[in-house]
XYZ file of C-alpha atoms in Angstrom:
564
model
C 93.857 116.046 95.924
C 96.562 115.281 98.379
C 99.599 116.581 96.581
C 98.630 120.184 97.120
C 100.006 120.042 100.673
C 103.482 120.189 99.081
C 103.148 123.609 97.547
C 106.453 124.803 98.976
C 108.555 121.748 98.280
C 111.249 121.267 95.702
C 111.847 117.763 94.470
C 113.599 115.537 92.020
C 113.397 116.182 88.363
C 110.802 113.836 86.944
C 107.742 111.810 87.806
C 109.360 109.004 85.894
C 111.598 108.302 88.847
C 112.946 104.882 89.626
C 110.669 101.934 89.012
C 110.781 99.669 92.028
C 111.281 95.976 92.353
C 108.744 93.371 91.373
C 105.452 94.540 92.865
C 104.889 91.406 94.948
C 106.726 93.056 97.831
C 107.666 96.433 99.258
C 109.713 98.857 97.228
C 113.460 98.609 97.374
C 115.707 101.538 98.135
C 117.159 103.374 95.156
C 120.164 101.638 93.634
C 123.600 103.014 94.348
C 125.077 105.031 91.528
C 128.357 106.807 91.072
C 128.583 110.571 91.058
C 128.759 110.523 87.261
C 125.845 108.116 86.704
C 122.259 109.224 86.185
C 119.054 107.304 86.876
C 116.286 107.022 84.319
C 112.995 105.266 83.900
C 112.414 103.903 80.429
C 109.037 102.858 79.045
C 108.909 100.409 76.156
C 106.627 100.762 73.165
C 103.482 98.656 73.063
C 104.236 95.113 71.941
C 107.944 95.260 72.739
C 109.203 92.147 74.519
C 111.291 92.514 77.627
C 114.262 91.019 75.807
C 113.972 93.552 73.000
C 113.475 96.426 75.448
C 116.563 95.541 77.472
C 118.595 95.175 74.299
C 117.476 98.601 73.081
C 118.282 100.173 76.446
C 121.750 98.652 76.450
C 122.313 99.793 72.875
C 121.499 103.331 73.996
C 124.151 103.098 76.698
C 122.071 102.168 79.725
C 122.157 99.363 82.287
C 118.851 97.935 83.529
C 118.880 97.605 87.315
C 115.215 96.818 87.906
C 111.939 96.488 86.053
C 108.170 96.197 86.188
C 107.801 93.945 83.180
C 104.010 93.657 83.359
C 103.710 97.271 82.205
C 106.942 97.546 80.226
C 108.995 99.772 82.530
C 112.684 99.643 83.308
C 114.901 101.392 85.833
C 118.178 102.300 84.249
C 121.507 103.865 85.198
C 123.885 105.406 82.691
C 126.753 107.855 82.391
C 125.884 108.684 78.770
C 124.711 112.307 78.560
C 122.883 111.548 75.299
C 120.977 108.565 76.703
C 117.493 110.160 76.698
C 117.877 111.295 73.099
C 119.023 107.823 72.036
C 116.030 106.248 73.755
C 113.664 108.665 72.019
C 115.128 107.590 68.688
C 114.866 103.851 69.403
C 111.785 102.256 67.744
C 111.350 99.749 70.588
C 111.231 102.416 73.315
C 108.702 105.114 74.062
C 110.722 107.483 76.199
C 113.053 108.034 79.150
C 113.160 110.575 81.904
C 115.877 111.379 84.339
C 115.690 111.518 88.112
C 117.909 114.333 89.320
C 117.817 116.059 92.715
C 117.536 119.832 92.706
C 117.597 120.502 96.437
C 115.224 120.337 99.350
C 112.735 122.671 100.945
C 110.167 121.713 103.601
C 106.592 121.341 102.447
C 104.090 124.090 103.005
C 102.795 123.859 106.555
C 99.146 123.857 105.555
C 97.446 123.019 102.275
C 95.666 125.991 100.734
C 92.524 124.005 99.934
C 92.355 121.044 102.289
C 93.257 123.105 105.376
C 91.744 126.403 104.272
C 89.701 126.569 107.449
C 92.886 126.649 109.534
C 94.596 129.222 107.340
C 91.521 131.453 107.309
C 90.892 131.132 111.030
C 87.593 129.293 110.942
C 85.321 128.552 113.870
C 82.925 125.862 114.980
C 79.219 126.314 114.422
C 78.740 124.910 117.911
C 76.072 122.394 116.990
C 76.186 118.733 116.055
C 75.732 118.144 112.366
C 74.180 114.680 112.141
C 72.264 113.811 111.764
C 70.843 110.304 111.797
C 71.706 107.017 113.439
C 75.244 106.733 114.714
C 77.479 103.808 115.567
C 80.218 105.764 117.356
C 80.165 108.968 119.453
C 81.720 111.295 116.844
C 79.423 110.131 114.066
C 77.148 113.016 114.980
C 79.738 115.296 113.386
C 79.774 113.357 110.110
C 77.179 115.160 108.007
C 78.422 113.271 104.949
C 77.122 109.953 106.285
C 73.580 111.310 106.464
C 73.770 113.006 103.045
C 74.601 109.717 101.339
C 72.470 107.638 103.737
C 75.482 105.666 104.913
C 74.143 105.942 108.446
C 71.273 103.709 107.267
C 73.196 101.465 104.902
C 75.494 100.234 107.662
C 72.540 98.629 109.425
C 71.947 96.559 106.292
C 75.531 96.045 105.157
C 78.475 97.317 107.232
C 81.004 95.590 104.987
C 82.761 92.241 104.939
C 86.207 91.515 106.300
C 86.953 89.657 103.077
C 86.596 92.872 101.058
C 89.822 94.847 100.784
C 90.198 98.559 100.086
C 93.601 99.839 99.078
C 94.401 103.428 100.013
C 96.989 104.534 97.435
C 98.201 107.515 99.387
C 100.847 108.723 101.845
C 100.438 105.704 104.104
C 98.084 104.792 106.940
C 98.600 105.092 110.685
C 97.762 101.457 111.353
C 98.078 101.961 115.106
C 95.319 104.572 115.312
C 92.655 102.996 117.562
C 89.917 103.548 114.958
C 92.042 102.098 112.134
C 93.855 99.231 113.867
C 90.866 96.816 114.054
C 90.488 96.869 110.257
C 94.123 97.324 109.173
C 95.926 94.544 107.283
C 99.652 94.358 107.961
C 100.051 91.325 105.726
C 98.609 92.984 102.619
C 99.937 96.523 103.123
C 103.011 97.655 101.214
C 105.272 100.715 101.009
C 106.208 101.543 97.419
C 107.679 104.966 98.199
C 110.961 104.899 100.125
C 111.892 108.241 101.631
C 113.974 110.422 99.318
C 116.235 112.675 101.364
C 116.228 115.460 98.775
C 112.474 115.949 99.098
C 111.407 114.235 102.331
C 114.248 115.192 104.664
C 116.268 112.736 106.693
C 114.997 109.160 106.791
C 113.333 108.027 110.011
C 114.656 104.479 109.622
C 117.994 103.192 108.299
C 116.484 101.625 105.190
C 114.479 104.791 104.342
C 111.499 102.442 103.909
C 108.965 103.344 106.592
C 106.910 100.562 108.207
C 103.608 99.858 106.491
C 101.636 101.255 109.442
C 103.316 104.681 109.257
C 101.882 107.883 107.771
C 104.080 110.963 108.107
C 101.650 113.182 106.223
C 98.248 112.367 107.715
C 96.416 112.508 104.406
C 96.211 108.755 103.895
C 95.022 108.152 107.455
C 92.247 110.715 107.024
C 91.141 109.028 103.794
C 91.269 105.576 105.408
C 89.076 106.662 108.310
C 86.351 107.932 105.995
C 86.333 104.618 104.155
C 86.537 102.155 106.997
C 87.140 103.437 110.517
C 85.910 100.688 112.822
C 82.482 100.779 114.447
C 83.769 99.985 117.908
C 81.902 102.366 120.194
C 84.854 104.734 120.097
C 85.678 107.810 118.021
C 83.958 107.667 114.665
C 83.113 105.073 112.044
C 83.565 104.907 108.299
C 81.208 104.334 105.399
C 82.144 100.627 105.416
C 83.242 99.999 109.012
C 83.918 96.285 108.687
C 85.989 96.085 105.505
C 89.740 95.527 105.497
C 91.995 98.552 104.972
C 95.238 98.130 103.029
C 97.994 100.737 102.901
C 99.451 101.150 99.418
C 101.995 103.852 100.184
C 102.646 105.536 96.860
C 103.145 109.086 98.090
C 106.277 110.557 99.586
C 106.205 112.056 103.080
C 106.507 115.433 101.321
C 103.329 114.709 99.390
C 104.782 114.058 95.959
C 103.495 111.080 93.973
C 105.988 109.550 91.553
C 105.059 107.409 88.611
C 107.055 104.366 89.670
C 105.411 104.163 93.090
C 101.913 104.604 91.694
C 102.381 102.058 88.913
C 103.880 99.449 91.224
C 101.067 99.940 93.733
C 98.430 99.442 91.035
C 100.123 96.333 89.656
C 100.400 94.923 93.176
C 96.724 95.692 93.841
C 95.767 93.630 90.808
C 98.039 90.748 91.754
C 97.010 90.746 95.434
C 93.262 90.747 94.780
C 92.503 94.174 96.248
C 88.833 94.969 95.563
C 88.833 98.768 95.565
C 91.656 101.310 95.258
C 91.189 104.940 96.252
C 93.438 107.519 94.542
C 93.440 111.124 95.771
C 96.415 112.691 93.999
C 97.947 113.573 90.660
C 101.288 112.364 89.351
C 104.101 114.893 89.552
C 105.602 117.035 88.105
C 102.925 117.864 85.500
C 99.402 118.958 86.390
C 98.519 117.787 82.878
C 100.588 115.251 80.969
C 100.513 116.056 77.268
C 101.558 114.175 74.146
C 103.332 117.056 72.450
C 102.839 120.364 74.234
C 104.844 122.998 72.324
C 105.722 124.721 75.610
C 107.742 121.664 76.656
C 111.094 120.411 75.454
C 111.424 117.261 73.344
C 112.665 115.294 76.364
C 109.813 116.605 78.531
C 107.315 115.589 75.853
C 108.802 112.084 75.727
C 108.615 111.871 79.524
C 104.942 112.804 79.504
C 104.082 110.372 76.720
C 105.721 107.653 78.766
C 103.731 108.682 81.839
C 100.434 108.623 79.949
C 101.138 105.165 78.567
C 102.457 103.716 81.813
C 99.592 104.940 83.990
C 96.966 103.629 81.619
C 98.719 100.266 81.355
C 98.745 99.982 85.143
C 95.103 101.042 85.481
C 94.008 98.521 82.871
C 96.131 95.828 84.520
C 94.455 96.395 87.899
C 90.952 96.694 86.442
C 91.328 93.473 84.465
C 92.197 91.702 87.720
C 89.111 92.879 89.566
C 90.077 96.250 91.070
C 87.458 99.012 91.160
C 89.346 102.299 90.726
C 88.160 105.543 92.341
C 89.863 108.922 91.941
C 89.349 112.508 93.038
C 88.670 115.060 90.294
C 91.014 117.626 91.827
C 90.878 120.975 93.583
C 91.760 123.332 90.721
C 88.200 124.753 90.236
C 88.113 124.005 86.512
C 86.146 122.100 83.908
C 88.387 119.162 83.038
C 86.850 119.112 79.557
C 87.944 122.711 78.969
C 91.041 123.220 81.103
C 92.718 126.555 81.710
C 96.345 127.187 80.863
C 98.659 125.428 83.286
C 101.005 127.799 85.113
C 102.155 125.442 87.897
C 104.135 122.825 85.965
C 106.668 121.438 86.245
C 106.403 121.688 90.019
C 109.997 120.476 90.370
C 112.991 119.816 88.135
C 112.371 122.956 86.119
C 110.778 126.364 86.129
C 106.953 126.511 86.033
C 105.801 128.124 82.812
C 102.656 128.998 80.896
C 101.478 125.818 79.188
C 98.373 125.957 76.968
C 96.420 122.758 77.600
C 94.850 120.992 74.622
C 92.054 118.844 75.991
C 92.422 116.315 73.179
C 96.092 115.587 73.917
C 96.530 116.343 77.645
C 95.345 114.399 80.689
C 95.132 114.910 84.461
C 96.336 111.538 85.748
C 95.278 109.218 87.206
C 91.684 110.489 87.337
C 91.470 110.921 83.559
C 92.983 107.494 83.011
C 91.318 104.230 82.034
C 88.475 102.859 84.193
C 88.741 105.505 86.948
C 85.525 106.649 88.650
C 85.957 110.428 88.957
C 84.480 112.153 92.017
C 83.577 115.808 92.559
C 83.073 117.397 95.970
C 79.976 118.910 97.567
C 79.386 120.724 100.843
C 76.646 120.176 103.446
C 74.144 122.116 101.315
C 74.840 119.689 98.427
C 76.252 122.568 96.375
C 79.429 121.899 94.413
C 82.378 123.117 96.453
C 83.992 126.144 94.845
C 87.419 124.450 94.601
C 86.154 121.208 93.042
C 86.936 120.341 89.442
C 83.917 119.337 87.362
C 82.762 118.720 83.792
C 80.710 116.174 81.863
C 83.789 114.689 80.218
C 85.387 113.207 83.340
C 82.934 113.322 86.239
C 81.229 110.120 87.361
C 79.544 110.930 90.693
C 79.624 113.498 93.485
C 80.174 112.940 97.206
C 80.648 114.860 100.458
C 84.093 116.449 100.441
C 83.446 119.483 102.583
C 83.216 123.174 101.774
C 84.379 125.621 104.412
C 82.622 128.535 102.679
C 79.273 126.763 102.308
C 76.161 128.244 103.887
C 76.615 131.904 102.922
C 74.225 134.029 104.964
C 73.791 131.360 107.660
C 75.596 130.707 110.965
C 77.410 127.735 109.417
C 79.255 129.867 106.844
C 83.047 129.527 107.139
C 82.932 126.934 109.917
C 84.914 123.745 110.522
C 81.660 121.833 110.680
C 81.280 122.247 106.900
C 84.367 120.106 106.321
C 85.138 116.426 106.877
C 86.226 115.000 110.226
C 88.340 111.837 110.170
C 91.233 110.027 111.804
C 94.719 111.583 111.902
C 98.143 110.561 113.276
C 99.098 112.064 116.620
C 102.693 112.769 115.598
C 101.585 114.770 112.549
C 99.292 116.943 114.680
C 102.219 117.490 117.011
C 104.441 118.497 114.091
C 101.732 120.903 112.946
C 101.639 122.471 116.412
C 98.051 121.483 117.204
C 98.897 118.960 119.955
C 101.675 119.226 122.531
C 104.287 116.636 123.502
C 101.996 115.262 126.232
C 99.162 114.636 123.790
C 97.067 117.632 124.840
C 95.296 119.806 122.287
C 96.875 123.257 122.405
C 94.735 126.339 123.063
C 93.106 127.537 119.869
C 93.125 124.122 118.205
C 90.135 122.679 120.066
C 87.777 123.664 117.244
C 89.518 121.605 114.568
C 91.159 118.763 116.535
C 89.183 116.160 118.476
C 90.701 113.774 121.026
C 88.882 110.657 122.181
C 90.215 108.273 124.831
C 89.049 104.888 126.071
C 88.688 104.000 129.732
C 92.031 102.236 129.406
C 93.675 105.475 128.349
C 94.112 104.691 124.646
C 93.551 107.907 122.690
C 92.737 108.636 119.074
C 92.979 111.971 117.306
C 90.833 113.422 114.533
C 90.863 116.573 112.447
C 88.896 118.347 109.730
C 89.953 118.519 106.072
C 88.162 119.386 102.840
C 88.759 118.543 99.190
C 87.966 116.083 96.455
C 90.445 113.887 98.338
C 87.805 113.706 101.058
C 84.983 113.063 98.554
C 86.510 110.072 96.753
C 86.858 107.903 99.904
C 83.115 108.235 100.491
C 82.659 106.675 97.046
C 85.315 104.030 97.682
C 83.453 103.095 100.845
C 80.218 102.616 98.903
C 82.039 100.579 96.270
C 83.324 98.338 99.074
C 79.775 97.931 100.393
C 78.609 96.883 96.923
C 81.304 94.204 96.761
C 80.410 93.129 100.296
C 76.718 92.874 99.484
C 76.820 91.294 96.042
C 80.312 89.835 95.637
C 81.068 86.180 95.081
C 83.685 84.086 96.826
C 87.093 84.449 95.236
C 88.189 80.815 95.052
C 91.678 81.739 93.867
C 92.654 84.480 96.324
C 90.072 84.241 99.098
C 87.590 86.841 100.273
C 84.970 88.292 97.949
C 85.201 89.637 94.426
C 82.927 91.455 91.986
C 83.518 92.583 88.428
C 84.525 96.271 88.690
C 82.292 97.116 85.724
C 79.316 95.798 87.710
C 80.390 97.787 90.774
C 80.648 100.920 88.675
C 77.305 100.545 86.913
C 75.507 99.764 90.195
C 77.126 102.787 91.831
C 75.858 105.016 89.014
C 72.397 103.462 88.852
C 71.783 103.935 92.588
C 73.229 107.446 92.899
C 70.824 110.214 93.851
C 70.273 112.158 90.646
C 70.810 115.853 91.296
C 69.936 118.609 88.846
C 72.132 121.547 87.958
C 71.579 124.710 89.998
C 69.676 127.606 88.477
C 71.099 129.667 86.988
C 73.533 127.152 85.557
C 76.439 129.596 85.657
C 77.377 129.701 89.321
C 79.229 132.688 90.712
C 81.171 132.344 93.944
C 81.409 136.082 94.502
C 79.563 135.779 97.813
C 82.322 133.391 98.884
C 84.943 136.048 97.989
C 86.070 134.277 94.832
C 87.077 136.008 91.599
C 85.272 135.347 88.281
C 87.917 132.710 87.469
C 86.060 130.474 89.929
C 82.711 130.803 88.120
C 81.472 127.371 87.016
C 78.903 126.372 84.398
C 76.879 123.206 84.976
C 76.084 121.459 81.697
C 73.755 118.477 81.315
C 70.448 117.202 82.674
C 69.322 115.809 85.994
C 70.329 112.251 85.120
C 73.885 113.334 84.268
C 75.625 116.696 84.474
C 78.986 118.319 85.006
C 78.605 119.081 88.723
C 77.140 115.797 89.993
C 77.688 113.244 87.229
C 75.170 110.448 87.750
C 74.311 111.957 91.136
C 75.437 112.081 94.751
C 76.354 108.571 95.875
C 73.640 106.837 97.901
C 75.005 104.069 100.111
C 71.591 102.879 101.278
C 70.248 102.518 97.745
C 73.470 100.762 96.752
C 72.985 97.974 99.318
C 69.186 97.640 99.047
C 68.695 97.772 95.259
C 69.162 94.529 93.329
C 72.317 94.190 91.291
C 71.623 94.108 87.563
C 73.473 91.241 85.896
C 74.654 91.635 82.339
């Protein structure tokens, strides 16, 4: 999940940050407040009218400065120190949480999971991985396409331009030569203005980056896996002819705030986006709980509001035709039996030991309503050691890469075991992998690929691993299903298909994969402690490692759709 590349950052105090303007357009900058005023997000109780909610907020001493009425959220400023307590006591309101800066520190240079191969000093196996028919030159390195038979499915159904896939992430580099042909400027939105306290100085005066900007790289990598163009250049995605839409909900620093995520989901529903990919969790809590005794009363209210708000937004999008896909996470745990949380809150407070009650705590958004949860496998089809799992939340598995796959073979601990996709040049330069002239620096040739056209236009690509890399493979297949079986959307144009039908067809056509034997898998050979041991429960048709199976793009576009 993408937020792990912010391990070293310090941010503002709550995921219930400011709720942006009406989701029909890009997010507005944060409202001006005096030195004595504080900003809160307030969530109304179910069934509370907007008039009643505003009245209750004002009675508690707050002033509403913006709102997302469709999901009952209000951005508020106040100078009343007791405001949060008053909101908690108001029958019409669910909870409030304050946004308060606590300082800035730059993000960790490399993510411990997604860029493990760079941290550990990996190497290339020196042989092409794929692997099947290819549309573009670098497709030979995309072992995931062959595993899920996407190399074959694209000959039958490469995707329709009228099918839109929203990448709810850190942005998309819309000028990348493998992204530009499929990128929609008109539909893309930025819901996450830069916040100086966590992102550093703004690149533009408004602090709202252009919709074709990605200062992290994560969103661009995800977008390439879904729908990089088949244009005889670079590489191609699972659905190389669909339309890619940037829904920037993540900060440059990698944090994902509730307001940005909710507004992006509401917009996706209103704009007719067909599929939304989500590879993150909502800060600052790894698990949001109803009443965790390790948390204060105000923290509990904040988390209850988060749980309610996220599920409202997910249901809103789903009801309007959005198929929702999310990564299960990289915390190597059974989501149905989670370990104690020692990482939260990851800003705005001191991380502490938090026992996690599975019945009252959720990893959001993947454990939210209508989300297809995706685990990660390596080239051998084994569950990646880092991948979360469990029969309670898993839906399907997909290629996400596993650097340590192939123990005892020449491919063990090689870049080739991970996922190659598009990446912004300026981010590679910031990471020190490419110089100011666009040349790959010595030592980086194994994990950075540069492709240039005869006209001198160059694209850059790099390897990552994680469930964040697995979920876009599934989003790509979902887009192919809509392309193949969708009906004309007479109201908004393009194609549309009931997300429940997309989901059931995805499950029915997945390649059923049985649990390994023995079921309790040790990763000792991969130098992991017993904490990483994972037990696979369930049968071949559904189990905790693979869900309904590894997604099969070819079966998805060649099997008839079952109508209900």
